[in-house]
Amino acid sequence: MFHPNKPIYKDHLGAGFDKKPKTADFYFELGIDRCIFAGGLWRPEPKVLRSVRETIDYDGEELVKILNKKSFKTRFGELFEDAKLTNAPKGFAKDHKHIEFLKNKTFAVFQEFSTKETNKAKFDDELIAAYKEMLPFRRYLNKPITV
C-alpha cells in the first residue's frame, strides 16, 4: 500500500442515483482524468431483460425516436456496446425490425467529461441538462419493469 512505485488501485469514485431495485438508474463517476454520467440498465436479470425486450417488440419505434433525437444523439451517441446475443433471443423472430436492440444484454448510454469541463463554474448545469436529456430513455426502460 505504501510502496513508492505502486499505482493507485482505484482512481475514481462512482455512485448510482434514483435507483429503485431492478430499475434503470443514473450513474455518476468522478475520476482523476475524467467524469462519466451514464444511465440505463446494465446487464439486468433475465426477467427484467425479457420485459424490456417485450416492450421493444411491442413499441420499439418509441425507443428509436428517443435514441435518434438530435439532442440525445449529440450528447450520448449510440447505446453503449456491451455483451450481445449472436442470434435472436428466444421467442423473437430473427428478422424482427428491431433485432439489433433485442440482442442487447445492456441498455445504457453515457457522456464523458474532461477534468477541465468538471472544473467549470457551471458544470452542475451541464449535469442537470444531461439528466433531463436522459429521462425519456430511462422512463422507456422502466415502463415495463414497474408495471
Tab-separated table of N, CA and C in Angstrom:
chain	number	residue	atom	x	y	z
A	1	MET	N	0.814	-1.196	0.000
A	1	MET	CA	0.000	0.000	0.000
A	1	MET	C	0.856	1.258	0.000
A	2	PHE	N	1.995	1.236	0.663
A	2	PHE	CA	2.823	2.443	0.746
A	2	PHE	C	4.090	2.344	-0.094
A	3	HIS	N	4.099	1.420	-1.026
A	3	HIS	CA	5.236	1.275	-1.916
A	3	HIS	C	5.306	2.502	-2.829
A	4	PRO	N	6.476	3.117	-3.023
A	4	PRO	CA	6.570	4.358	-3.791
A	4	PRO	C	6.215	4.221	-5.271
A	5	ASN	N	6.360	3.043	-5.867
A	5	ASN	CA	6.087	2.875	-7.290
A	5	ASN	C	4.782	2.131	-7.571
A	6	LYS	N	4.004	1.907	-6.553
A	6	LYS	CA	2.761	1.164	-6.720
A	6	LYS	C	1.672	2.101	-7.276
A	7	PRO	N	1.030	1.688	-8.371
A	7	PRO	CA	-0.031	2.546	-8.928
A	7	PRO	C	-1.265	2.579	-8.024
A	8	ILE	N	-2.060	3.600	-8.219
A	8	ILE	CA	-3.297	3.742	-7.465
A	8	ILE	C	-4.245	2.623	-7.882
A	9	TYR	N	-4.850	1.961	-6.909
A	9	TYR	CA	-5.764	0.864	-7.206
A	9	TYR	C	-7.025	1.376	-7.894
A	10	LYS	N	-7.602	2.415	-7.347
A	10	LYS	CA	-8.831	2.964	-7.903
A	10	LYS	C	-8.699	4.478	-7.930
A	11	ASP	N	-8.810	5.057	-9.121
A	11	ASP	CA	-8.605	6.493	-9.260
A	11	ASP	C	-9.906	7.264	-9.500
A	12	HIS	N	-11.010	6.669	-9.111
A	12	HIS	CA	-12.300	7.335	-9.285
A	12	HIS	C	-13.285	6.854	-8.216
A	13	LEU	N	-14.374	7.595	-8.103
A	13	LEU	CA	-15.476	7.116	-7.273
A	13	LEU	C	-16.743	7.240	-8.096
A	14	GLY	N	-17.645	6.339	-7.884
A	14	GLY	CA	-18.877	6.330	-8.654
A	14	GLY	C	-20.061	5.973	-7.780
A	15	ALA	N	-21.240	6.413	-8.217
A	15	ALA	CA	-22.460	6.129	-7.463
A	15	ALA	C	-23.657	6.112	-8.410
A	16	GLY	N	-24.590	5.219	-8.121
A	16	GLY	CA	-25.856	5.175	-8.839
A	16	GLY	C	-26.887	5.997	-8.084
A	17	PHE	N	-27.732	6.697	-8.820
A	17	PHE	CA	-28.741	7.553	-8.211
A	17	PHE	C	-30.128	7.185	-8.699
A	18	ASP	N	-31.107	7.604	-7.926
A	18	ASP	CA	-32.502	7.435	-8.330
A	18	ASP	C	-32.791	5.975	-8.620
A	19	LYS	N	-32.270	5.124	-7.780
A	19	LYS	CA	-32.329	3.684	-8.037
A	19	LYS	C	-33.355	2.989	-7.166
A	20	LYS	N	-34.385	2.482	-7.805
A	20	LYS	CA	-35.287	1.547	-7.151
A	20	LYS	C	-34.759	0.173	-7.541
A	21	PRO	N	-34.938	-0.812	-6.738
A	21	PRO	CA	-34.406	-2.141	-7.082
A	21	PRO	C	-34.836	-2.601	-8.472
A	22	LYS	N	-33.859	-3.078	-9.226
A	22	LYS	CA	-34.073	-3.691	-10.533
A	22	LYS	C	-34.673	-2.744	-11.570
A	23	THR	N	-34.361	-1.453	-11.479
A	23	THR	CA	-34.839	-0.496	-12.476
A	23	THR	C	-33.656	0.257	-13.065
A	24	ALA	N	-33.905	0.928	-14.192
A	24	ALA	CA	-32.874	1.745	-14.826
A	24	ALA	C	-32.565	2.927	-13.919
A	25	ASP	N	-31.293	3.278	-13.847
A	25	ASP	CA	-30.916	4.385	-12.976
A	25	ASP	C	-29.898	5.282	-13.671
A	26	PHE	N	-29.425	6.270	-12.921
A	26	PHE	CA	-28.377	7.169	-13.377
A	26	PHE	C	-27.115	6.825	-12.617
A	27	TYR	N	-25.983	7.024	-13.270
A	27	TYR	CA	-24.699	6.712	-12.660
A	27	TYR	C	-23.759	7.890	-12.896
A	28	PHE	N	-23.057	8.267	-11.854
A	28	PHE	CA	-22.092	9.361	-11.940
A	28	PHE	C	-20.757	8.861	-11.428
A	29	GLU	N	-19.708	9.116	-12.209
A	29	GLU	CA	-18.368	8.696	-11.826
A	29	GLU	C	-17.423	9.882	-11.964
A	30	LEU	N	-16.685	10.162	-10.916
A	30	LEU	CA	-15.728	11.258	-10.914
A	30	LEU	C	-14.345	10.685	-10.672
A	31	GLY	N	-13.436	10.948	-11.610
A	31	GLY	CA	-12.089	10.406	-11.501
A	31	GLY	C	-11.025	11.465	-11.690
A	32	ILE	N	-9.804	11.024	-11.671
A	32	ILE	CA	-8.671	11.936	-11.820
A	32	ILE	C	-8.646	12.556	-13.209
A	33	ASP	N	-8.890	11.754	-14.230
A	33	ASP	CA	-8.776	12.218	-15.611
A	33	ASP	C	-10.097	12.488	-16.316
A	34	ARG	N	-11.189	12.020	-15.742
A	34	ARG	CA	-12.468	12.177	-16.443
A	34	ARG	C	-13.638	12.032	-15.484
A	35	CYS	N	-14.785	12.375	-16.027
A	35	CYS	CA	-16.047	12.245	-15.308
A	35	CYS	C	-17.018	11.589	-16.284
A	36	ILE	N	-17.839	10.676	-15.790
A	36	ILE	CA	-18.820	9.997	-16.635
A	36	ILE	C	-20.207	10.165	-16.023
A	37	PHE	N	-21.155	10.495	-16.878
A	37	PHE	CA	-22.554	10.498	-16.486
A	37	PHE	C	-23.226	9.462	-17.378
A	38	ALA	N	-23.830	8.448	-16.780
A	38	ALA	CA	-24.404	7.351	-17.550
A	38	ALA	C	-25.773	6.980	-16.987
A	39	GLY	N	-26.480	6.155	-17.728
A	39	GLY	CA	-27.766	5.689	-17.234
A	39	GLY	C	-28.328	4.579	-18.089
A	40	GLY	N	-29.251	3.862	-17.502
A	40	GLY	CA	-29.906	2.764	-18.192
A	40	GLY	C	-29.895	1.505	-17.353
A	41	LEU	N	-29.864	0.383	-18.030
A	41	LEU	CA	-29.838	-0.930	-17.387
A	41	LEU	C	-28.548	-1.645	-17.767
A	42	TRP	N	-27.766	-2.007	-16.773
A	42	TRP	CA	-26.518	-2.714	-17.005
A	42	TRP	C	-26.721	-4.198	-16.708
A	43	ARG	N	-26.791	-5.011	-17.741
A	43	ARG	CA	-26.954	-6.463	-17.628
A	43	ARG	C	-28.012	-6.863	-16.586
A	44	PRO	N	-29.253	-6.460	-16.833
A	44	PRO	CA	-30.309	-6.785	-15.860
A	44	PRO	C	-30.579	-8.281	-15.794
A	45	GLU	N	-31.224	-8.678	-14.716
A	45	GLU	CA	-31.577	-10.097	-14.558
A	45	GLU	C	-32.527	-10.511	-15.681
A	46	PRO	N	-32.595	-11.806	-15.982
A	46	PRO	CA	-33.370	-12.289	-17.130
A	46	PRO	C	-34.824	-11.818	-17.183
A	47	LYS	N	-35.510	-11.804	-16.057
A	47	LYS	CA	-36.921	-11.389	-16.049
A	47	LYS	C	-37.065	-9.928	-16.480
A	48	VAL	N	-36.194	-9.074	-15.991
A	48	VAL	CA	-36.224	-7.651	-16.345
A	48	VAL	C	-35.851	-7.482	-17.818
A	49	LEU	N	-34.816	-8.178	-18.256
A	49	LEU	CA	-34.387	-8.101	-19.651
A	49	LEU	C	-35.500	-8.556	-20.586
A	50	ARG	N	-36.188	-9.607	-20.203
A	50	ARG	CA	-37.308	-10.108	-21.013
A	50	ARG	C	-38.404	-9.040	-21.126
A	51	SER	N	-38.711	-8.357	-20.039
A	51	SER	CA	-39.729	-7.299	-20.049
A	51	SER	C	-39.340	-6.161	-20.984
A	52	VAL	N	-38.077	-5.779	-20.945
A	52	VAL	CA	-37.604	-4.708	-21.827
A	52	VAL	C	-37.681	-5.161	-23.280
A	53	ARG	N	-37.271	-6.381	-23.553
A	53	ARG	CA	-37.340	-6.905	-24.924
A	53	ARG	C	-38.780	-6.966	-25.428
A	54	GLU	N	-39.701	-7.346	-24.566
A	54	GLU	CA	-41.112	-7.385	-24.964
A	54	GLU	C	-41.630	-5.987	-25.276
A	55	THR	N	-41.148	-4.996	-24.545
A	55	THR	CA	-41.543	-3.616	-24.822
A	55	THR	C	-40.982	-3.162	-26.162
A	56	ILE	N	-39.757	-3.534	-26.457
A	56	ILE	CA	-39.163	-3.191	-27.749
A	56	ILE	C	-39.928	-3.882	-28.872
A	57	ASP	N	-40.332	-5.124	-28.640
A	57	ASP	CA	-41.124	-5.868	-29.620
A	57	ASP	C	-42.446	-5.143	-29.874
A	58	TYR	N	-43.070	-4.665	-28.832
A	58	TYR	CA	-44.379	-4.007	-28.922
A	58	TYR	C	-44.260	-2.570	-29.419
A	59	ASP	N	-43.287	-1.821	-28.903
A	59	ASP	CA	-43.195	-0.390	-29.201
A	59	ASP	C	-41.740	0.054	-29.375
A	60	GLY	N	-41.028	-0.624	-30.243
A	60	GLY	CA	-39.633	-0.291	-30.495
A	60	GLY	C	-39.439	1.048	-31.168
A	61	GLU	N	-40.463	1.509	-31.876
A	61	GLU	CA	-40.354	2.810	-32.551
A	61	GLU	C	-40.162	3.943	-31.551
A	62	GLU	N	-40.729	3.811	-30.375
A	62	GLU	CA	-40.550	4.828	-29.342
A	62	GLU	C	-39.093	4.894	-28.908
A	63	LEU	N	-38.458	3.743	-28.751
A	63	LEU	CA	-37.035	3.708	-28.402
A	63	LEU	C	-36.199	4.331	-29.512
A	64	VAL	N	-36.505	3.995	-30.744
A	64	VAL	CA	-35.792	4.564	-31.891
A	64	VAL	C	-35.938	6.085	-31.878
A	65	LYS	N	-37.135	6.556	-31.616
A	65	LYS	CA	-37.403	8.006	-31.571
A	65	LYS	C	-36.552	8.675	-30.487
A	66	ILE	N	-36.476	8.063	-29.316
A	66	ILE	CA	-35.679	8.617	-28.208
A	66	ILE	C	-34.197	8.644	-28.581
A	67	LEU	N	-33.692	7.532	-29.094
A	67	LEU	CA	-32.268	7.421	-29.423
A	67	LEU	C	-31.854	8.286	-30.607
A	68	ASN	N	-32.791	8.569	-31.513
A	68	ASN	CA	-32.472	9.363	-32.698
A	68	ASN	C	-32.740	10.855	-32.538
A	69	LYS	N	-33.283	11.246	-31.399
A	69	LYS	CA	-33.495	12.677	-31.152
A	69	LYS	C	-32.137	13.370	-31.249
A	70	LYS	N	-32.074	14.456	-32.006
A	70	LYS	CA	-30.793	15.098	-32.287
A	70	LYS	C	-30.027	15.457	-31.011
A	71	SER	N	-30.698	16.064	-30.039
A	71	SER	CA	-30.009	16.479	-28.818
A	71	SER	C	-29.525	15.272	-28.008
A	72	PHE	N	-30.284	14.176	-28.030
A	72	PHE	CA	-29.880	12.948	-27.335
A	72	PHE	C	-28.654	12.349	-28.015
A	73	LYS	N	-28.707	12.266	-29.333
A	73	LYS	CA	-27.610	11.680	-30.102
A	73	LYS	C	-26.327	12.507	-29.951
A	74	THR	N	-26.468	13.827	-29.934
A	74	THR	CA	-25.308	14.705	-29.764
A	74	THR	C	-24.665	14.483	-28.400
A	75	ARG	N	-25.482	14.347	-27.391
A	75	ARG	CA	-24.971	14.206	-26.024
A	75	ARG	C	-24.443	12.798	-25.736
A	76	PHE	N	-25.174	11.767	-26.145
A	76	PHE	CA	-24.842	10.393	-25.746
A	76	PHE	C	-24.379	9.485	-26.883
A	77	GLY	N	-24.619	9.865	-28.121
A	77	GLY	CA	-24.250	8.989	-29.241
A	77	GLY	C	-25.173	7.785	-29.302
A	78	GLU	N	-24.600	6.617	-29.437
A	78	GLU	CA	-25.357	5.363	-29.561
A	78	GLU	C	-25.456	4.663	-28.211
A	79	LEU	N	-26.229	3.585	-28.174
A	79	LEU	CA	-26.260	2.736	-26.989
A	79	LEU	C	-24.859	2.215	-26.713
A	80	PHE	N	-24.540	2.053	-25.445
A	80	PHE	CA	-23.235	1.518	-25.055
A	80	PHE	C	-23.104	0.098	-25.582
A	81	GLU	N	-21.993	-0.193	-26.236
A	81	GLU	CA	-21.744	-1.535	-26.776
A	81	GLU	C	-21.245	-2.443	-25.660
A	82	ASP	N	-22.005	-3.465	-25.360
A	82	ASP	CA	-21.663	-4.421	-24.324
A	82	ASP	C	-22.009	-5.805	-24.850
A	83	ALA	N	-22.102	-6.752	-23.966
A	83	ALA	CA	-22.435	-8.126	-24.348
A	83	ALA	C	-23.733	-8.138	-25.152
A	84	LYS	N	-23.712	-8.941	-26.204
A	84	LYS	CA	-24.849	-9.030	-27.103
A	84	LYS	C	-25.024	-10.476	-27.541
A	85	LEU	N	-26.248	-10.879	-27.732
A	85	LEU	CA	-26.514	-12.211	-28.280
A	85	LEU	C	-26.083	-12.257	-29.733
A	86	THR	N	-25.693	-13.423	-30.206
A	86	THR	CA	-25.345	-13.557	-31.624
A	86	THR	C	-26.575	-13.878	-32.467
A	87	ASN	N	-27.579	-14.487	-31.838
A	87	ASN	CA	-28.830	-14.820	-32.522
A	87	ASN	C	-29.989	-14.101	-31.834
A	88	ALA	N	-31.148	-14.210	-32.435
A	88	ALA	CA	-32.339	-13.600	-31.845
A	88	ALA	C	-32.644	-14.253	-30.492
A	89	PRO	N	-33.109	-13.462	-29.527
A	89	PRO	CA	-33.497	-14.067	-28.246
A	89	PRO	C	-34.672	-15.030	-28.450
A	90	LYS	N	-34.765	-15.983	-27.567
A	90	LYS	CA	-35.843	-16.978	-27.645
A	90	LYS	C	-37.200	-16.272	-27.684
A	91	GLY	N	-38.016	-16.665	-28.655
A	91	GLY	CA	-39.359	-16.116	-28.781
A	91	GLY	C	-39.459	-14.911	-29.703
A	92	PHE	N	-38.348	-14.478	-30.284
A	92	PHE	CA	-38.360	-13.321	-31.182
A	92	PHE	C	-37.818	-13.745	-32.543
A	93	ALA	N	-38.439	-13.227	-33.591
A	93	ALA	CA	-38.032	-13.576	-34.951
A	93	ALA	C	-36.655	-12.999	-35.276
A	94	LYS	N	-35.862	-13.775	-36.016
A	94	LYS	CA	-34.518	-13.309	-36.359
A	94	LYS	C	-34.541	-12.155	-37.362
A	95	ASP	N	-35.680	-11.968	-38.041
A	95	ASP	CA	-35.798	-10.841	-38.975
A	95	ASP	C	-36.639	-9.705	-38.391
A	96	HIS	N	-36.746	-9.670	-37.074
A	96	HIS	CA	-37.503	-8.615	-36.387
A	96	HIS	C	-36.942	-7.248	-36.765
A	97	LYS	N	-37.815	-6.276	-36.899
A	97	LYS	CA	-37.420	-4.921	-37.281
A	97	LYS	C	-36.374	-4.325	-36.325
A	98	HIS	N	-36.453	-4.679	-35.054
A	98	HIS	CA	-35.547	-4.134	-34.046
A	98	HIS	C	-34.647	-5.216	-33.449
A	99	ILE	N	-34.233	-6.161	-34.287
A	99	ILE	CA	-33.472	-7.306	-33.794
A	99	ILE	C	-32.165	-6.894	-33.116
A	100	GLU	N	-31.519	-5.851	-33.608
A	100	GLU	CA	-30.246	-5.437	-33.003
A	100	GLU	C	-30.455	-4.927	-31.578
A	101	PHE	N	-31.561	-4.267	-31.318
A	101	PHE	CA	-31.880	-3.859	-29.938
A	101	PHE	C	-32.218	-5.083	-29.090
A	102	LEU	N	-32.981	-6.004	-29.660
A	102	LEU	CA	-33.415	-7.186	-28.920
A	102	LEU	C	-32.236	-8.076	-28.502
A	103	LYS	N	-31.157	-8.050	-29.244
A	103	LYS	CA	-29.978	-8.856	-28.922
A	103	LYS	C	-29.187	-8.291	-27.734
A	104	ASN	N	-29.410	-7.020	-27.412
A	104	ASN	CA	-28.638	-6.398	-26.333
A	104	ASN	C	-28.906	-7.042	-24.982
A	105	LYS	N	-27.862	-7.094	-24.165
A	105	LYS	CA	-27.979	-7.526	-22.773
A	105	LYS	C	-27.863	-6.321	-21.845
A	106	THR	N	-27.425	-5.188	-22.388
A	106	THR	CA	-27.298	-3.939	-21.659
A	106	THR	C	-27.962	-2.835	-22.466
A	107	PHE	N	-28.681	-1.977	-21.780
A	107	PHE	CA	-29.295	-0.809	-22.412
A	107	PHE	C	-28.830	0.411	-21.638
A	108	ALA	N	-27.751	1.017	-22.096
A	108	ALA	CA	-27.171	2.144	-21.372
A	108	ALA	C	-26.540	3.128	-22.344
A	109	VAL	N	-26.478	4.372	-21.912
A	109	VAL	CA	-25.790	5.432	-22.646
A	109	VAL	C	-24.932	6.202	-21.651
A	110	PHE	N	-23.942	6.919	-22.165
A	110	PHE	CA	-23.113	7.712	-21.264
A	110	PHE	C	-22.537	8.921	-21.979
A	111	GLN	N	-22.168	9.901	-21.169
A	111	GLN	CA	-21.456	11.070	-21.654
A	111	GLN	C	-20.214	11.230	-20.793
A	112	GLU	N	-19.101	11.463	-21.445
A	112	GLU	CA	-17.845	11.632	-20.729
A	112	GLU	C	-17.459	13.112	-20.733
A	113	PHE	N	-16.951	13.574	-19.600
A	113	PHE	CA	-16.485	14.952	-19.456
A	113	PHE	C	-15.017	14.935	-19.057
A	114	SER	N	-14.269	15.903	-19.542
A	114	SER	CA	-12.865	16.025	-19.144
A	114	SER	C	-12.784	16.701	-17.780
A	115	THR	N	-11.622	16.608	-17.167
A	115	THR	CA	-11.402	17.270	-15.884
A	115	THR	C	-11.576	18.776	-16.038
A	116	LYS	N	-11.137	19.305	-17.161
A	116	LYS	CA	-11.280	20.744	-17.431
A	116	LYS	C	-12.758	21.148	-17.394
A	117	GLU	N	-13.615	20.329	-18.009
A	117	GLU	CA	-15.050	20.624	-18.017
A	117	GLU	C	-15.652	20.535	-16.617
A	118	THR	N	-15.218	19.554	-15.835
A	118	THR	CA	-15.791	19.380	-14.497
A	118	THR	C	-15.394	20.504	-13.549
A	119	ASN	N	-14.318	21.198	-13.863
A	119	ASN	CA	-13.861	22.296	-13.016
A	119	ASN	C	-14.503	23.640	-13.352
A	120	LYS	N	-15.334	23.677	-14.377
A	120	LYS	CA	-16.014	24.922	-14.751
A	120	LYS	C	-17.078	25.263	-13.713
A	121	ALA	N	-17.316	26.550	-13.556
A	121	ALA	CA	-18.273	27.037	-12.554
A	121	ALA	C	-19.694	26.514	-12.797
A	122	LYS	N	-20.077	26.340	-14.029
A	122	LYS	CA	-21.455	25.925	-14.354
A	122	LYS	C	-21.570	24.440	-14.719
A	123	PHE	N	-20.655	23.615	-14.220
A	123	PHE	CA	-20.704	22.193	-14.537
A	123	PHE	C	-21.994	21.543	-14.035
A	124	ASP	N	-22.516	22.021	-12.912
A	124	ASP	CA	-23.766	21.468	-12.392
A	124	ASP	C	-24.908	21.650	-13.391
A	125	ASP	N	-24.914	22.764	-14.114
A	125	ASP	CA	-25.939	22.987	-15.141
A	125	ASP	C	-25.812	21.958	-16.266
A	126	GLU	N	-24.581	21.613	-16.603
A	126	GLU	CA	-24.337	20.618	-17.651
A	126	GLU	C	-24.850	19.245	-17.219
A	127	LEU	N	-24.634	18.891	-15.975
A	127	LEU	CA	-25.132	17.607	-15.460
A	127	LEU	C	-26.651	17.577	-15.419
A	128	ILE	N	-27.257	18.673	-15.032
A	128	ILE	CA	-28.724	18.757	-14.997
A	128	ILE	C	-29.282	18.595	-16.409
A	129	ALA	N	-28.641	19.232	-17.387
A	129	ALA	CA	-29.086	19.100	-18.781
A	129	ALA	C	-28.961	17.652	-19.258
A	130	ALA	N	-27.866	16.990	-18.897
A	130	ALA	CA	-27.677	15.587	-19.275
A	130	ALA	C	-28.741	14.713	-18.609
A	131	TYR	N	-29.017	14.984	-17.349
A	131	TYR	CA	-30.039	14.247	-16.599
A	131	TYR	C	-31.400	14.374	-17.293
A	132	LYS	N	-31.768	15.580	-17.646
A	132	LYS	CA	-33.068	15.820	-18.294
A	132	LYS	C	-33.140	15.157	-19.665
A	133	GLU	N	-32.026	15.176	-20.381
A	133	GLU	CA	-31.993	14.555	-21.709
A	133	GLU	C	-32.147	13.041	-21.614
A	134	MET	N	-31.644	12.457	-20.546
A	134	MET	CA	-31.691	11.009	-20.387
A	134	MET	C	-33.030	10.505	-19.822
A	135	LEU	N	-33.808	11.362	-19.219
A	135	LEU	CA	-35.061	10.932	-18.578
A	135	LEU	C	-35.996	10.117	-19.474
A	136	PRO	N	-36.277	10.536	-20.710
A	136	PRO	CA	-37.181	9.722	-21.544
A	136	PRO	C	-36.652	8.310	-21.792
A	137	PHE	N	-35.345	8.178	-21.957
A	137	PHE	CA	-34.720	6.862	-22.152
A	137	PHE	C	-34.930	5.994	-20.918
A	138	ARG	N	-34.668	6.555	-19.774
A	138	ARG	CA	-34.834	5.822	-18.518
A	138	ARG	C	-36.299	5.451	-18.300
A	139	ARG	N	-37.190	6.370	-18.565
A	139	ARG	CA	-38.628	6.088	-18.396
A	139	ARG	C	-39.090	4.983	-19.344
A	140	TYR	N	-38.572	4.988	-20.567
A	140	TYR	CA	-38.921	3.927	-21.510
A	140	TYR	C	-38.503	2.563	-20.958
A	141	LEU	N	-37.286	2.493	-20.429
A	141	LEU	CA	-36.793	1.223	-19.899
A	141	LEU	C	-37.552	0.802	-18.630
A	142	ASN	N	-37.946	1.748	-17.830
A	142	ASN	CA	-38.622	1.423	-16.564
A	142	ASN	C	-40.103	1.111	-16.721
A	143	LYS	N	-40.680	1.552	-17.792
A	143	LYS	CA	-42.123	1.345	-18.004
A	143	LYS	C	-42.526	-0.127	-17.879
A	144	PRO	N	-41.875	-1.047	-18.564
A	144	PRO	CA	-42.289	-2.454	-18.454
A	144	PRO	C	-41.902	-3.093	-17.110
A	145	ILE	N	-40.928	-2.517	-16.448
A	145	ILE	CA	-40.418	-3.106	-15.212
A	145	ILE	C	-41.292	-2.750	-14.022
A	146	THR	N	-41.824	-1.540	-14.017
A	146	THR	CA	-42.555	-1.032	-12.858
A	146	THR	C	-44.058	-1.259	-12.951
A	147	VAL	N	-44.528	-1.816	-14.039
A	147	VAL	CA	-45.973	-2.053	-14.205
A	147	VAL	C	-46.360	-3.329	-13.475
